[in-house]
Amino acid sequence: MTSVRPKLKPDQPKTVTAWETASGRVVWMNQAGEWTNDASDIGVFTGEEAEARLAQAAADEGRVTDPYFMEVSDNGDIAGRETLRETIRANGPTV
C-alpha cells in the first residue's frame, strides 16, 4: 500500500515513517535502521542513504505498512509542507 506524497529533493533531510502493522502505531526509522515509536529518536537521511533506507523499509512491509519519506530538520525535528499532519502523527490527536 502506498500513498502519493510530495517529492522531496535528494539533499533535503528526511526520515522514513510508517505504521507498525501489528499495532497501527506510527513508527520512524532511527539512525541504526530500526523502527521506533519515539519521535525524539528519528533518524535523519539524505541522498542515496535515504533511498537505501526507504528500500529497507519497503522490504520490511509486513512488520510496517506504507513506509514513506517525511521531511525533517537536520536535527530530526518535524518540518516541511506536511508539518501539521506529521505533528499530529507524532503527538497524537488534537482533542
Tab-separated table of C-alpha atoms in Angstrom:
chain	number	residue	atom	x	y	z
A	1	MET	CA	0.000	0.000	0.000
A	2	THR	CA	1.433	3.387	-0.949
A	3	SER	CA	0.136	6.923	-0.970
A	4	VAL	CA	1.056	9.813	-3.222
A	5	ARG	CA	3.129	12.285	-1.231
A	6	PRO	CA	5.203	15.344	-2.106
A	7	LYS	CA	8.555	14.512	-3.700
A	8	LEU	CA	11.469	15.623	-1.539
A	9	LYS	CA	14.738	16.712	-3.127
A	10	PRO	CA	17.708	14.388	-2.531
A	11	ASP	CA	19.539	16.924	-0.353
A	12	GLN	CA	16.523	17.637	1.892
A	13	PRO	CA	16.824	15.986	5.306
A	14	LYS	CA	14.214	13.274	5.681
A	15	THR	CA	13.285	10.245	7.708
A	16	VAL	CA	11.282	7.146	6.899
A	17	THR	CA	7.957	6.777	8.652
A	18	ALA	CA	5.294	4.080	8.535
A	19	TRP	CA	2.610	2.384	10.583
A	20	GLU	CA	3.508	-0.659	12.666
A	21	THR	CA	1.322	-3.378	11.169
A	22	ALA	CA	0.576	-5.259	14.406
A	23	SER	CA	-0.434	-2.221	16.479
A	24	GLY	CA	-1.242	0.514	13.941
A	25	ARG	CA	1.096	2.888	15.796
A	26	VAL	CA	3.222	5.444	13.986
A	27	VAL	CA	6.891	4.468	13.796
A	28	TRP	CA	10.014	6.110	12.411
A	29	MET	CA	13.282	4.619	11.303
A	30	ASN	CA	16.109	5.616	13.621
A	31	GLN	CA	19.731	6.193	12.620
A	32	ALA	CA	20.531	2.497	13.206
A	33	GLY	CA	17.808	1.443	10.735
A	34	GLU	CA	15.473	0.110	13.424
A	35	TRP	CA	11.842	1.106	13.966
A	36	THR	CA	10.992	3.324	16.929
A	37	ASN	CA	7.798	4.930	18.180
A	38	ASP	CA	9.864	7.593	19.980
A	39	ALA	CA	9.682	10.811	17.937
A	40	SER	CA	12.882	12.043	19.596
A	41	ASP	CA	14.809	9.094	18.074
A	42	ILE	CA	14.120	9.903	14.400
A	43	GLY	CA	16.973	9.100	12.007
A	44	VAL	CA	17.905	11.816	9.504
A	45	PHE	CA	18.905	10.726	5.997
A	46	THR	CA	19.747	12.401	2.674
A	47	GLY	CA	20.721	11.340	-0.823
A	48	GLU	CA	21.488	7.712	-1.588
A	49	GLU	CA	21.378	6.733	2.088
A	50	ALA	CA	17.775	7.948	2.272
A	51	GLU	CA	16.820	5.915	-0.803
A	52	ALA	CA	18.501	2.835	0.681
A	53	ARG	CA	16.606	3.319	3.964
A	54	LEU	CA	13.282	3.596	2.136
A	55	ALA	CA	14.101	0.404	0.204
A	56	GLN	CA	14.955	-1.280	3.514
A	57	ALA	CA	11.599	-0.160	4.909
A	58	ALA	CA	9.728	-1.398	1.836
A	59	ALA	CA	11.367	-4.805	2.289
A	60	ASP	CA	10.056	-4.775	5.870
A	61	GLU	CA	6.419	-4.334	4.767
A	62	GLY	CA	4.670	-6.888	6.871
A	63	ARG	CA	6.156	-5.523	10.048
A	64	VAL	CA	5.345	-1.978	8.861
A	65	THR	CA	2.788	-0.631	6.413
A	66	ASP	CA	3.077	2.189	3.878
A	67	PRO	CA	6.615	3.468	4.542
A	68	TYR	CA	7.397	6.879	3.083
A	69	PHE	CA	9.732	9.859	3.400
A	70	MET	CA	8.858	12.595	5.848
A	71	GLU	CA	10.728	15.896	5.767
A	72	VAL	CA	12.630	16.723	8.954
A	73	SER	CA	15.175	19.328	10.001
A	74	ASP	CA	18.871	18.492	10.258
A	75	ASN	CA	18.369	17.571	13.922
A	76	GLY	CA	15.285	15.399	13.317
A	77	ASP	CA	12.518	17.871	14.162
A	78	ILE	CA	9.370	17.530	12.073
A	79	ALA	CA	9.411	20.055	9.227
A	80	GLY	CA	8.093	20.725	5.758
A	81	ARG	CA	4.792	21.117	3.942
A	82	GLU	CA	3.034	18.408	5.898
A	83	THR	CA	4.080	19.735	9.307
A	84	LEU	CA	0.580	19.715	10.815
A	85	ARG	CA	-0.206	16.166	9.708
A	86	GLU	CA	3.176	14.854	10.821
A	87	THR	CA	2.952	16.697	14.154
A	88	ILE	CA	-0.406	15.035	14.802
A	89	ARG	CA	1.085	11.664	13.850
A	90	ALA	CA	3.963	12.252	16.296
A	91	ASN	CA	1.968	13.663	19.200
A	92	GLY	CA	-1.450	12.097	18.863
A	93	PRO	CA	-4.929	13.549	18.347
A	94	THR	CA	-5.529	17.267	18.796
A	95	VAL	CA	-8.544	16.737	21.046
